[in-house]
Amino acid sequence: MSDRVYIFDTTLRDGEQSPGCSMTVPEKLRMARKLADLGVDILEAGFPIASEGDFEAVDAVSREFPWLHVAALARACTLDVERAAESLRRAKRPRIHTFIATSDIHLKFKLKKSRQQVLDEAVAAVELARQHVDDVEFSAEDGSRTDPDYLEQVAKAVVAAGARTVNIPDTVGYSVPEEYGVLIGRMVRALGDCATVSVHCHDDMGLAVPNSIAAVKAGARQVECTINGIGERAGNTSLEEIVMILKTRPDAYPFHTGIQTEHLYSASEMLSSIITFGPQPNKAIVGRNAFAHEAGIHQDGYLKEKSTYEIIDPRSVGVPEGKLVLGKHSGRHALLKRCQELGFHLDRQELDELYHRFVAVADHRKKGLMDEEILALIHEGQSAQHAVAD
Ligand code: MN
């Protein structure tokens, strides 16, 4: 089995569906360019039946980035599949992603359909989608809460009907890693080489990333995820986290992706600037504090040898040096080092004076000081010295 994990980005679909995350077509195009730089394998650009904007976004992304695999979402019914196919008409590498819920809870209360009906509709939707495109993905919505025997039956039937990818979502974020891994392993064995098993997890209990990792270990080779982990409710699997786990711990997880990780930080920043909010400051990989070693003891160790406290080089995910925060717990060593990086070589007395001013400012701050503020303090000190000399 290949160790290559495909990254299916759904920032522009599931991500965009969450409150405060709506994007216009030009915004989606801007984000799509960044996702293309990042090297995502499949880009889900919208749910064309849902709105005119989604339809246009799929069409626009397909035309502008012909080398990308572009996916359009469709419920398992004729109208949706036809609309998705229409939106992908000009795509060079189109994928129709069709779905229907398979759990008894959804069948009984939402769809009011029998298992046989759902199975038939799933197969019919995949067959119809295959009349339009070669690349069809089927999702068994609420798959993690579906009777595994029935899930396997549906999975085999849609593959026989022509689906190349079968996605088993943890739609409501209910599953836990061991259990999800067992379910995914079963599906991987059931489908063999006939289809790629995909996962799509939600973070309602903070387990979207651990569940996705467990699934990869069990044989899933496509992970659906979003930048900053945005998405319905508590969000989706965070793209930057899943990618950096696989990159940082190949000893534990011998798999790789095609992601150019040096674009991760700018992708996160771009998304934050487009939607109405950024990730929390302590968000792994892309949060403002993710690489801020504030405590003096940590900074001292870090400056002597980075590997004492740093497991990921911030440059490998594209964090600009100036974004590393110095706070009131930073020591002289860290301040001296930062000044040197900024091109100032201070003697002991200059450093002492600067350190005093630095602590005085940092003490009243919650946020720490960025490079430009440290530069201002250095200049302040220099003009004070000139004033004395004059
Ligand atoms: Mn979802």
GROMACS .gro file of C-alpha atoms and ligand atoms in nm:
model
  391
    1MET     CA    1   0.000   0.000   0.000
    2SER     CA    2   0.130   0.347  -0.094
    3ASP     CA    3   0.243   0.580   0.184
    4ARG     CA    4   0.117   0.888  -0.003
    5VAL     CA    5  -0.173   1.063   0.171
    6TYR     CA    6  -0.392   1.283  -0.050
    7ILE     CA    7  -0.500   1.616   0.092
    8PHE     CA    8  -0.857   1.708  -0.001
    9ASP     CA    9  -0.909   2.070   0.094
   10THR     CA   10  -1.263   2.176   0.177
   11THR     CA   11  -1.191   2.526   0.310
   12LEU     CA   12  -1.402   2.670   0.028
   13ARG     CA   13  -1.696   2.433   0.090
   14ASP     CA   14  -1.734   2.293   0.444
   15GLY     CA   15  -1.519   2.576   0.580
   16GLU     CA   16  -1.713   2.841   0.396
   17GLN     CA   17  -2.038   2.691   0.532
   18SER     CA   18  -1.960   2.800   0.889
   19PRO     CA   19  -2.086   3.123   1.048
   20GLY     CA   20  -1.878   3.426   0.958
   21CYS     CA   21  -1.685   3.239   0.688
   22SER     CA   22  -1.883   3.319   0.376
   23MET     CA   23  -1.663   3.410   0.083
   24THR     CA   24  -1.738   3.587  -0.244
   25VAL     CA   25  -1.628   3.435  -0.572
   26PRO     CA   26  -1.321   3.667  -0.604
   27GLU     CA   27  -1.225   3.579  -0.244
   28LYS     CA   28  -1.256   3.209  -0.319
   29LEU     CA   29  -1.035   3.256  -0.624
   30ARG     CA   30  -0.770   3.435  -0.418
   31MET     CA   31  -0.778   3.156  -0.161
   32ALA     CA   32  -0.774   2.890  -0.433
   33ARG     CA   33  -0.449   3.035  -0.572
   34LYS     CA   34  -0.289   2.999  -0.230
   35LEU     CA   35  -0.422   2.644  -0.194
   36ALA     CA   36  -0.272   2.567  -0.535
   37ASP     CA   37   0.068   2.703  -0.417
   38LEU     CA   38   0.030   2.489  -0.109
   39GLY     CA   39  -0.011   2.185  -0.332
   40VAL     CA   40  -0.344   2.045  -0.215
   41ASP     CA   41  -0.438   1.738  -0.421
   42ILE     CA   42  -0.811   1.801  -0.451
   43LEU     CA   43  -0.984   2.134  -0.398
   44GLU     CA   44  -1.355   2.127  -0.314
   45ALA     CA   45  -1.479   2.463  -0.438
   46GLY     CA   46  -1.848   2.457  -0.350
   47PHE     CA   47  -2.191   2.297  -0.337
   48PRO     CA   48  -2.333   2.418  -0.671
   49ILE     CA   49  -2.703   2.341  -0.606
   50ALA     CA   50  -2.690   2.546  -0.284
   51SER     CA   51  -2.634   2.886  -0.442
   52GLU     CA   52  -2.544   3.074  -0.757
   53GLY     CA   53  -2.221   3.187  -0.588
   54ASP     CA   54  -2.117   2.828  -0.520
   55PHE     CA   55  -2.188   2.734  -0.880
   56GLU     CA   56  -1.982   3.028  -1.007
   57ALA     CA   57  -1.698   2.951  -0.767
   58VAL     CA   58  -1.666   2.592  -0.892
   59ASP     CA   59  -1.672   2.713  -1.252
   60ALA     CA   60  -1.423   2.995  -1.189
   61VAL     CA   61  -1.176   2.779  -0.993
   62SER     CA   62  -1.201   2.509  -1.263
   63ARG     CA   63  -1.113   2.756  -1.538
   64GLU     CA   64  -0.840   2.942  -1.353
   65PHE     CA   65  -0.657   2.637  -1.217
   66PRO     CA   66  -0.693   2.369  -1.485
   67TRP     CA   67  -0.420   2.152  -1.336
   68LEU     CA   68  -0.609   2.113  -1.007
   69HIS     CA   69  -0.852   1.836  -0.926
   70VAL     CA   70  -1.164   2.042  -0.852
   71ALA     CA   71  -1.453   1.884  -0.661
   72ALA     CA   72  -1.816   1.991  -0.648
   73LEU     CA   73  -2.055   1.859  -0.384
   74ALA     CA   74  -2.396   1.711  -0.464
   75ARG     CA   75  -2.660   1.530  -0.266
   76ALA     CA   76  -2.740   1.187  -0.411
   77CYS     CA   77  -3.018   1.306  -0.642
   78THR     CA   78  -3.048   1.389  -1.010
   79LEU     CA   79  -3.088   1.765  -0.976
   80ASP     CA   80  -2.780   1.806  -0.754
   81VAL     CA   81  -2.557   1.577  -0.959
   82GLU     CA   82  -2.656   1.748  -1.286
   83ARG     CA   83  -2.589   2.090  -1.135
   84ALA     CA   84  -2.248   1.980  -1.006
   85ALA     CA   85  -2.164   1.834  -1.348
   86GLU     CA   86  -2.267   2.161  -1.513
   87SER     CA   87  -2.047   2.368  -1.280
   88LEU     CA   88  -1.752   2.141  -1.366
   89ARG     CA   89  -1.812   2.150  -1.740
   90ARG     CA   90  -1.496   2.351  -1.806
   91ALA     CA   91  -1.277   2.170  -1.554
   92LYS     CA   92  -0.985   1.963  -1.684
   93ARG     CA   93  -0.984   1.738  -1.377
   94PRO     CA   94  -1.340   1.738  -1.242
   95ARG     CA   95  -1.460   1.535  -0.947
   96ILE     CA   96  -1.825   1.499  -0.848
   97HIS     CA   97  -1.858   1.437  -0.475
   98THR     CA   98  -2.200   1.295  -0.399
   99PHE     CA   99  -2.334   1.202  -0.057
  100ILE     CA  100  -2.627   1.060   0.134
  101ALA     CA  101  -2.665   0.984   0.503
  102THR     CA  102  -2.645   0.616   0.599
  103SER     CA  103  -2.693   0.609   0.978
  104ASP     CA  104  -3.024   0.485   1.116
  105ILE     CA  105  -3.072   0.814   1.304
  106HIS     CA  106  -3.052   1.011   0.979
  107LEU     CA  107  -3.258   0.756   0.784
  108LYS     CA  108  -3.536   0.757   1.038
  109PHE     CA  109  -3.560   1.124   1.136
  110LYS     CA  110  -3.414   1.319   0.847
  111LEU     CA  111  -3.453   1.122   0.526
  112LYS     CA  112  -3.748   0.901   0.630
  113LYS     CA  113  -3.614   0.635   0.396
  114SER     CA  114  -3.531   0.265   0.429
  115ARG     CA  115  -3.179   0.128   0.406
  116GLN     CA  116  -3.262  -0.025   0.068
  117GLN     CA  117  -3.390   0.309  -0.065
  118VAL     CA  118  -3.076   0.489   0.046
  119LEU     CA  119  -2.856   0.219  -0.105
  120ASP     CA  120  -3.042   0.244  -0.437
  121GLU     CA  121  -3.021   0.625  -0.443
  122ALA     CA  122  -2.651   0.620  -0.363
  123VAL     CA  123  -2.584   0.378  -0.649
  124ALA     CA  124  -2.803   0.574  -0.891
  125ALA     CA  125  -2.628   0.904  -0.804
  126VAL     CA  126  -2.284   0.751  -0.857
  127GLU     CA  127  -2.391   0.599  -1.189
  128LEU     CA  128  -2.530   0.933  -1.304
  129ALA     CA  129  -2.216   1.118  -1.191
  130ARG     CA  130  -2.002   0.868  -1.383
  131GLN     CA  131  -2.191   0.955  -1.700
  132HIS     CA  132  -2.041   1.304  -1.663
  133VAL     CA  133  -1.696   1.249  -1.510
  134ASP     CA  134  -1.453   0.963  -1.442
  135ASP     CA  135  -1.362   1.079  -1.094
  136VAL     CA  136  -1.650   1.027  -0.852
  137GLU     CA  137  -1.635   1.034  -0.474
  138PHE     CA  138  -1.913   0.901  -0.257
  139SER     CA  139  -1.964   1.005   0.107
  140ALA     CA  140  -2.172   0.809   0.354
  141GLU     CA  141  -2.284   1.099   0.571
  142ASP     CA  142  -2.276   1.018   0.944
  143GLY     CA  143  -2.069   0.713   0.846
  144SER     CA  144  -1.913   0.678   1.190
  145ARG     CA  145  -2.260   0.622   1.343
  146THR     CA  146  -2.372   0.383   1.069
  147ASP     CA  147  -2.412   0.007   1.124
  148PRO     CA  148  -2.075  -0.117   0.990
  149ASP     CA  149  -2.232  -0.412   0.802
  150TYR     CA  150  -2.465  -0.177   0.616
  151LEU     CA  151  -2.185   0.075   0.562
  152GLU     CA  152  -1.974  -0.195   0.402
  153GLN     CA  153  -2.265  -0.298   0.181
  154VAL     CA  154  -2.314   0.063   0.064
  155ALA     CA  155  -1.940   0.114   0.010
  156LYS     CA  156  -1.909  -0.196  -0.208
  157ALA     CA  157  -2.220  -0.104  -0.406
  158VAL     CA  158  -2.105   0.251  -0.487
  159VAL     CA  159  -1.761   0.125  -0.588
  160ALA     CA  160  -1.925  -0.130  -0.819
  161ALA     CA  161  -2.123   0.163  -0.961
  162GLY     CA  162  -1.800   0.349  -1.038
  163ALA     CA  163  -1.695   0.554  -0.731
  164ARG     CA  164  -1.317   0.575  -0.698
  165THR     CA  165  -1.313   0.731  -0.354
  166VAL     CA  166  -1.532   0.633  -0.061
  167ASN     CA  167  -1.545   0.883   0.221
  168ILE     CA  168  -1.650   0.773   0.571
  169PRO     CA  169  -1.716   1.099   0.756
  170ASP     CA  170  -1.742   1.149   1.128
  171THR     CA  171  -2.003   1.411   1.046
  172VAL     CA  172  -2.094   1.500   1.402
  173GLY     CA  173  -1.750   1.461   1.562
  174TYR     CA  174  -1.867   1.170   1.776
  175SER     CA  175  -1.605   0.906   1.707
  176VAL     CA  176  -1.285   0.841   1.903
  177PRO     CA  177  -0.951   0.740   1.749
  178GLU     CA  178  -0.937   0.368   1.835
  179GLU     CA  179  -1.295   0.308   1.728
  180TYR     CA  180  -1.265   0.516   1.411
  181GLY     CA  181  -0.940   0.341   1.318
  182VAL     CA  182  -1.112   0.001   1.347
  183LEU     CA  183  -1.402   0.115   1.127
  184ILE     CA  184  -1.172   0.263   0.862
  185GLY     CA  185  -0.950  -0.047   0.867
  186ARG     CA  186  -1.253  -0.262   0.799
  187MET     CA  187  -1.356  -0.044   0.502
  188VAL     CA  188  -1.001  -0.047   0.362
  189ARG     CA  189  -0.997  -0.427   0.373
  190ALA     CA  190  -1.345  -0.449   0.223
  191LEU     CA  191  -1.260  -0.228  -0.075
  192GLY     CA  192  -0.902  -0.341  -0.134
  193ASP     CA  193  -0.748  -0.178  -0.440
  194CYS     CA  194  -1.084  -0.085  -0.589
  195ALA     CA  195  -1.114   0.255  -0.419
  196THR     CA  196  -0.937   0.505  -0.198
  197VAL     CA  197  -1.085   0.532   0.150
  198SER     CA  198  -1.121   0.893   0.264
  199VAL     CA  199  -1.197   1.051   0.600
  200HIS     CA  200  -1.371   1.372   0.694
  201CYS     CA  201  -1.376   1.454   1.064
  202HIS     CA  202  -1.530   1.723   1.277
  203ASP     CA  203  -1.381   1.869   1.589
  204ASP     CA  204  -1.676   1.876   1.829
  205MET     CA  205  -1.471   1.699   2.095
  206GLY     CA  206  -1.133   1.819   1.972
  207LEU     CA  207  -1.067   1.483   1.806
  208ALA     CA  208  -1.080   1.569   1.435
  209VAL     CA  209  -0.702   1.550   1.392
  210PRO     CA  210  -0.643   1.243   1.616
  211ASN     CA  211  -0.930   1.061   1.441
  212SER     CA  212  -0.787   1.146   1.099
  213ILE     CA  213  -0.441   1.026   1.203
  214ALA     CA  214  -0.587   0.699   1.335
  215ALA     CA  215  -0.766   0.658   1.002
  216VAL     CA  216  -0.448   0.710   0.801
  217LYS     CA  217  -0.277   0.450   1.014
  218ALA     CA  218  -0.566   0.214   0.939
  219GLY     CA  219  -0.526   0.264   0.564
  220ALA     CA  220  -0.720   0.578   0.467
  221ARG     CA  221  -0.528   0.764   0.195
  222GLN     CA  222  -0.734   1.079   0.158
  223VAL     CA  223  -0.789   1.328   0.440
  224GLU     CA  224  -1.047   1.602   0.405
  225CYS     CA  225  -0.943   1.913   0.593
  226THR     CA  226  -0.945   2.293   0.602
  227ILE     CA  227  -0.704   2.579   0.666
  228ASN     CA  228  -0.721   2.687   1.033
  229GLY     CA  229  -0.961   2.395   1.085
  230ILE     CA  230  -1.264   2.607   0.994
  231GLY     CA  231  -1.593   2.433   0.919
  232GLU     CA  232  -1.936   2.348   1.053
  233ARG     CA  233  -1.970   2.400   1.431
  234ALA     CA  234  -1.632   2.331   1.597
  235GLY     CA  235  -1.474   2.291   1.255
  236ASN     CA  236  -1.298   2.028   1.047
  237THR     CA  237  -0.961   1.855   1.064
  238SER     CA  238  -0.695   2.125   1.048
  239LEU     CA  239  -0.488   2.092   0.731
  240GLU     CA  240  -0.175   2.243   0.884
  241GLU     CA  241  -0.186   2.009   1.184
  242ILE     CA  242  -0.238   1.686   0.993
  243VAL     CA  243   0.036   1.777   0.744
  244MET     CA  244   0.288   1.877   1.009
  245ILE     CA  245   0.222   1.570   1.223
  246LEU     CA  246   0.304   1.347   0.927
  247LYS     CA  247   0.610   1.557   0.841
  248THR     CA  248   0.744   1.587   1.195
  249ARG     CA  249   0.691   1.228   1.310
  250PRO     CA  250   0.772   0.997   1.016
  251ASP     CA  251   0.902   0.750   1.274
  252ALA     CA  252   0.550   0.711   1.418
  253TYR     CA  253   0.358   0.778   1.093
  254PRO     CA  254   0.554   0.675   0.784
  255PHE     CA  255   0.336   0.864   0.535
  256HIS     CA  256   0.379   1.175   0.327
  257THR     CA  257   0.174   1.442   0.153
  258GLY     CA  258   0.247   1.671  -0.141
  259ILE     CA  259   0.205   1.988   0.065
  260GLN     CA  260   0.463   2.268   0.032
  261THR     CA  261   0.465   2.344   0.403
  262GLU     CA  262   0.639   2.683   0.372
  263HIS     CA  263   0.305   2.819   0.245
  264LEU     CA  264   0.107   2.708   0.554
  265TYR     CA  265   0.144   3.029   0.753
  266SER     CA  266   0.056   3.260   0.464
  267ALA     CA  267  -0.244   3.042   0.376
  268SER     CA  268  -0.366   3.078   0.733
  269GLU     CA  269  -0.308   3.455   0.727
  270MET     CA  270  -0.485   3.495   0.396
  271LEU     CA  271  -0.788   3.302   0.518
  272SER     CA  272  -0.803   3.509   0.837
  273SER     CA  273  -0.795   3.829   0.635
  274ILE     CA  274  -1.078   3.710   0.410
  275ILE     CA  275  -1.315   3.574   0.675
  276THR     CA  276  -1.397   3.760   0.993
  277PHE     CA  277  -1.160   3.585   1.234
  278GLY     CA  278  -0.824   3.415   1.272
  279PRO     CA  279  -0.719   3.108   1.468
  280GLN     CA  280  -0.685   3.132   1.846
  281PRO     CA  281  -0.338   3.256   1.951
  282ASN     CA  282  -0.235   2.916   2.088
  283LYS     CA  283  -0.350   2.728   1.774
  284ALA     CA  284  -0.090   2.466   1.675
  285ILE     CA  285   0.134   2.553   1.378
  286VAL     CA  286  -0.030   2.881   1.271
  287GLY     CA  287  -0.140   3.056   1.594
  288ARG     CA  288   0.034   3.381   1.688
  289ASN     CA  289   0.200   3.214   1.987
  290ALA     CA  290   0.274   2.878   1.824
  291PHE     CA  291   0.647   2.951   1.812
  292ALA     CA  292   0.674   3.216   2.084
  293HIS     CA  293   0.911   3.098   2.353
  294GLU     CA  294   0.835   3.358   2.613
  295ALA     CA  295   0.958   3.219   2.942
  296GLY     CA  296   1.318   3.323   2.998
  297ILE     CA  297   1.430   2.969   3.083
  298HIS     CA  298   1.282   2.837   2.761
  299GLN     CA  299   1.431   3.120   2.556
  300ASP     CA  300   1.774   3.070   2.706
  301GLY     CA  301   1.768   2.697   2.626
  302TYR     CA  302   1.623   2.763   2.285
  303LEU     CA  303   1.893   3.016   2.200
  304LYS     CA  304   2.170   2.778   2.310
  305GLU     CA  305   2.020   2.496   2.106
  306LYS     CA  306   1.683   2.522   1.928
  307SER     CA  307   1.598   2.156   1.966
  308THR     CA  308   1.573   2.199   2.344
  309TYR     CA  309   1.227   2.351   2.303
  310GLU     CA  310   1.148   2.360   1.933
  311ILE     CA  311   1.017   2.056   1.743
  312ILE     CA  312   0.921   2.238   1.422
  313ASP     CA  313   1.133   2.506   1.256
  314PRO     CA  314   0.893   2.801   1.214
  315ARG     CA  315   1.059   2.877   0.880
  316SER     CA  316   0.948   2.535   0.753
  317VAL     CA  317   0.586   2.650   0.780
  318GLY     CA  318   0.663   3.000   0.653
  319VAL     CA  319   0.640   3.202   0.976
  320PRO     CA  320   0.831   3.528   0.919
  321GLU     CA  321   1.100   3.586   1.184
  322GLY     CA  322   0.943   3.917   1.288
  323LYS     CA  323   0.630   3.736   1.403
  324LEU     CA  324   0.813   3.570   1.692
  325VAL     CA  325   0.697   3.756   1.999
  326LEU     CA  326   0.922   3.874   2.281
  327GLY     CA  327   0.735   3.924   2.606
  328LYS     CA  328   0.802   4.036   2.960
  329HIS     CA  329   0.930   3.691   3.051
  330SER     CA  330   1.196   3.706   2.786
  331GLY     CA  331   1.551   3.735   2.913
  332ARG     CA  332   1.842   3.954   2.808
  333HIS     CA  333   1.982   3.671   2.600
  334ALA     CA  334   1.672   3.662   2.380
  335LEU     CA  335   1.662   4.040   2.347
  336LEU     CA  336   2.030   4.059   2.251
  337LYS     CA  337   1.979   3.785   1.993
  338ARG     CA  338   1.679   3.962   1.843
  339CYS     CA  339   1.870   4.291   1.821
  340GLN     CA  340   2.152   4.112   1.641
  341GLU     CA  341   1.903   3.962   1.397
  342LEU     CA  342   1.770   4.312   1.337
  343GLY     CA  343   2.124   4.431   1.262
  344PHE     CA  344   2.214   4.605   1.592
  345HIS     CA  345   2.519   4.503   1.789
  346LEU     CA  346   2.479   4.639   2.140
  347ASP     CA  347   2.746   4.659   2.407
  348ARG     CA  348   2.667   4.554   2.761
  349GLN     CA  349   2.553   4.895   2.880
  350GLU     CA  350   2.337   4.953   2.574
  351LEU     CA  351   2.176   4.614   2.625
  352ASP     CA  352   2.111   4.689   2.994
  353GLU     CA  353   1.939   5.018   2.910
  354LEU     CA  354   1.738   4.865   2.630
  355TYR     CA  355   1.638   4.574   2.853
  356HIS     CA  356   1.503   4.817   3.116
  357ARG     CA  357   1.290   5.001   2.863
  358PHE     CA  358   1.180   4.668   2.712
  359VAL     CA  359   1.062   4.525   3.044
  360ALA     CA  360   0.887   4.851   3.134
  361VAL     CA  361   0.681   4.832   2.814
  362ALA     CA  362   0.633   4.453   2.815
  363ASP     CA  363   0.513   4.461   3.175
  364HIS     CA  364   0.201   4.653   3.076
  365ARG     CA  365   0.126   4.435   2.782
  366LYS     CA  366  -0.060   4.116   2.736
  367LYS     CA  367   0.063   4.065   2.384
  368GLY     CA  368   0.440   4.089   2.382
  369LEU     CA  369   0.649   4.301   2.146
  370MET     CA  370   0.693   4.258   1.773
  371ASP     CA  371   1.009   4.350   1.584
  372GLU     CA  372   0.894   4.697   1.484
  373GLU     CA  373   0.836   4.787   1.850
  374ILE     CA  374   1.176   4.659   1.952
  375LEU     CA  375   1.326   4.865   1.671
  376ALA     CA  376   1.145   5.173   1.804
  377LEU     CA  377   1.293   5.110   2.151
  378ILE     CA  378   1.644   5.079   2.005
  379HIS     CA  379   1.602   5.406   1.814
  380GLU     CA  380   1.460   5.575   2.124
  381GLY     CA  381   1.775   5.474   2.313
  382GLN     CA  382   2.002   5.595   2.036
  383SER     CA  383   1.839   5.939   2.014
  384ALA     CA  384   1.856   5.972   2.395
  385GLN     CA  385   2.231   5.901   2.376
  386HIS     CA  386   2.275   6.159   2.100
  387ALA     CA  387   2.086   6.414   2.307
  388VAL     CA  388   2.333   6.358   2.594
  389ALA     CA  389   2.631   6.379   2.355
  390ASP     CA  390   2.499   6.700   2.197
  391MN      MN  391  -1.846   1.832   0.716
   0.00000   0.00000   0.00000
